mmCIF file of C-alpha atoms in Angstrom:
data_model
loop_
_atom_site.group_PDB
_atom_site.id
_atom_site.type_symbol
_atom_site.label_atom_id
_atom_site.label_comp_id
_atom_site.label_asym_id
_atom_site.label_seq_id
_atom_site.Cartn_x
_atom_site.Cartn_y
_atom_site.Cartn_z
ATOM 1 C CA MET A 1 22.325 6.918 2.266
ATOM 2 C CA LEU A 2 18.864 7.356 4.451
ATOM 3 C CA THR A 3 19.097 10.382 7.055
ATOM 4 C CA ARG A 4 17.166 10.287 10.406
ATOM 5 C CA PRO A 5 14.265 11.834 9.031
ATOM 6 C CA ARG A 6 13.865 9.541 5.632
ATOM 7 C CA LEU A 7 14.242 6.561 8.402
ATOM 8 C CA ALA A 8 11.542 7.463 10.668
ATOM 9 C CA LEU A 9 9.466 8.237 7.331
ATOM 10 C CA VAL A 10 10.365 4.853 5.619
ATOM 11 C CA ALA A 11 9.607 2.907 9.150
ATOM 12 C CA ALA A 12 6.149 4.901 9.912
ATOM 13 C CA ALA A 13 5.493 3.425 6.082
ATOM 14 C CA GLY A 14 5.460 -0.141 7.304
ATOM 15 C CA LEU A 15 4.189 0.578 10.736
ATOM 16 C CA LEU A 16 0.849 1.842 8.612
ATOM 17 C CA ALA A 17 0.984 -0.942 5.852
ATOM 18 C CA THR A 18 1.112 -3.658 8.922
ATOM 19 C CA GLY A 19 -1.781 -1.495 10.725
ATOM 20 C CA LEU A 20 -4.047 -1.594 7.585
ATOM 21 C CA ALA A 21 -3.234 -5.323 6.449
ATOM 22 C CA CYS A 22 -4.865 -6.193 9.766
ATOM 23 C CA ALA A 23 -7.969 -3.917 9.524
ATOM 24 C CA HIS A 24 -9.196 -4.378 6.146
ATOM 25 C CA ALA A 25 -11.334 -7.605 5.801
ATOM 26 C CA ARG A 26 -9.414 -9.902 3.105
ATOM 27 C CA GLU A 27 -10.566 -13.639 1.788
ATOM 28 C CA PHE A 28 -8.964 -16.522 4.051
ATOM 29 C CA ASP A 29 -8.946 -19.902 3.415
ATOM 30 C CA VAL A 30 -6.832 -21.798 6.187
ATOM 31 C CA LYS A 31 -7.532 -25.506 6.714
ATOM 32 C CA GLY A 32 -8.119 -26.745 10.111
ATOM 33 C CA GLY A 33 -5.505 -28.725 11.785
ATOM 34 C CA GLU A 34 -2.179 -28.752 13.945
ATOM 35 C CA LEU A 35 -1.490 -24.880 14.496
ATOM 36 C CA ARG A 36 2.110 -24.139 12.529
ATOM 37 C CA PRO A 37 0.950 -24.774 9.110
ATOM 38 C CA ALA A 38 -2.153 -23.027 9.698
ATOM 39 C CA LEU A 39 0.172 -19.891 11.190
ATOM 40 C CA ASP A 40 2.407 -20.645 8.116
ATOM 41 C CA ALA A 41 -1.155 -20.358 5.048
ATOM 42 C CA TYR A 42 -2.206 -17.263 7.698
ATOM 43 C CA ILE A 43 0.694 -15.274 7.587
ATOM 44 C CA ALA A 44 1.116 -15.895 3.440
ATOM 45 C CA GLN A 45 -2.625 -14.962 2.925
ATOM 46 C CA SER A 46 -2.558 -11.998 5.630
ATOM 47 C CA GLY A 47 0.736 -9.903 4.762
ATOM 48 C CA VAL A 48 0.743 -10.135 8.604
ATOM 49 C CA GLN A 49 4.331 -10.327 10.302
ATOM 50 C CA LEU A 50 3.854 -12.818 12.910
ATOM 51 C CA ILE A 51 6.792 -14.101 15.633
ATOM 52 C CA TYR A 52 5.870 -17.078 17.459
ATOM 53 C CA LYS A 53 7.929 -19.553 19.011
ATOM 54 C CA MET A 54 8.131 -22.926 17.828
ATOM 55 C CA GLU A 55 7.462 -24.691 20.850
ATOM 56 C CA ASP A 56 4.921 -22.196 21.949
ATOM 57 C CA VAL A 57 2.478 -24.256 18.916
ATOM 58 C CA LYS A 58 3.686 -27.881 19.342
ATOM 59 C CA ASP A 59 0.760 -29.937 19.778
ATOM 60 C CA LEU A 60 -1.779 -27.278 19.189
ATOM 61 C CA SER A 61 -4.726 -27.596 16.740
ATOM 62 C CA THR A 62 -7.340 -24.934 15.341
ATOM 63 C CA ARG A 63 -10.665 -25.707 13.683
ATOM 64 C CA GLY A 64 -8.849 -22.591 10.591
ATOM 65 C CA ILE A 65 -11.091 -20.349 9.026
ATOM 66 C CA ARG A 66 -12.687 -19.213 6.073
ATOM 67 C CA GLY A 67 -14.413 -16.105 4.518
ATOM 68 C CA LYS A 68 -14.158 -13.112 4.467
ATOM 69 C CA ILE A 69 -12.470 -11.601 7.934
ATOM 70 C CA ALA A 70 -10.184 -8.901 9.324
ATOM 71 C CA ALA A 71 -6.673 -10.057 9.558
ATOM 72 C CA ASP A 72 -7.106 -9.461 13.155
ATOM 73 C CA ALA A 73 -10.295 -11.246 13.996
ATOM 74 C CA ALA A 74 -8.864 -14.145 11.747
ATOM 75 C CA LEU A 75 -5.737 -14.989 13.905
ATOM 76 C CA GLU A 76 -8.343 -14.885 16.807
ATOM 77 C CA ARG A 77 -10.344 -17.124 15.647
ATOM 78 C CA LEU A 78 -7.171 -19.245 15.053
ATOM 79 C CA LEU A 79 -6.398 -19.186 18.355
ATOM 80 C CA ASP A 80 -9.490 -19.967 19.911
ATOM 81 C CA GLY A 81 -8.911 -22.980 21.887
ATOM 82 C CA THR A 82 -5.358 -22.456 22.308
ATOM 83 C CA ARG A 83 -3.565 -20.730 25.629
ATOM 84 C CA LEU A 84 -1.793 -18.542 23.106
ATOM 85 C CA ARG A 85 -1.954 -14.837 23.572
ATOM 86 C CA VAL A 86 -1.523 -11.904 20.474
ATOM 87 C CA ARG A 87 0.694 -8.869 20.989
ATOM 88 C CA ARG A 88 1.183 -6.007 18.766
ATOM 89 C CA GLY A 89 4.810 -5.437 19.524
ATOM 90 C CA GLN A 90 6.838 -1.904 18.588
ATOM 91 C CA ASP A 91 7.195 -2.277 15.283
ATOM 92 C CA GLY A 92 4.055 -3.809 14.434
ATOM 93 C CA ALA A 93 4.852 -6.698 14.456
ATOM 94 C CA MET A 94 2.245 -9.331 15.375
ATOM 95 C CA VAL A 95 3.434 -11.882 18.453
ATOM 96 C CA LEU A 96 1.874 -14.524 19.742
ATOM 97 C CA ILE A 97 2.508 -15.108 23.997
ATOM 98 C CA ALA A 98 2.315 -18.717 25.778
ATOM 99 C CA PRO A 99 1.184 -17.810 29.556
ATOM 100 C CA ALA A 100 3.894 -18.261 31.794
ATOM 101 C CA ARG A 101 3.665 -21.391 33.272
ATOM 102 C CA SER A 102 2.527 -21.447 37.306
ATOM 103 C CA PRO A 103 4.963 -23.150 39.516
ATOM 104 C CA ALA A 104 2.161 -25.422 41.273
ATOM 105 C CA ALA A 105 1.323 -26.837 37.580
ATOM 106 C CA ALA A 106 5.592 -27.632 37.209
ATOM 107 C CA ARG A 107 5.784 -28.787 40.588
ATOM 108 C CA SER A 108 2.693 -31.555 39.963
ATOM 109 C CA GLU A 109 4.407 -32.642 37.229
ATOM 110 C CA PRO A 110 6.312 -36.164 37.877
ATOM 111 C CA PRO A 111 10.157 -35.767 37.115
ATOM 112 C CA PRO A 112 12.004 -37.741 34.306
ATOM 113 C CA ARG A 113 12.862 -41.476 34.708
ATOM 114 C CA VAL A 114 16.229 -42.268 35.321
ATOM 115 C CA GLU A 115 17.443 -45.938 33.912
#
């Protein structure tokens, strides 16, 4: 059974590992196209924990990335041209955030058709 000090040490080690994975350059080969499969490839190649909502990446695309680059910079390049931003959670995981829709944008959409 883990005691509180040991549990804290394990949690700190996990945060450190995530931070190191983001800071060191590594080789990436993520194809351009739909963003969701590109993000999945990024996760597999970077070892970074990335959290996102499926509806936030739907219908978005990326130019992809190729070359030796830090994981943080690679993710920023993948997201270039999208409305998504990256935030690091308290646990070290990276979270994709879509900006909130403005009330004006929501009002400008036509109401759904009912037949």
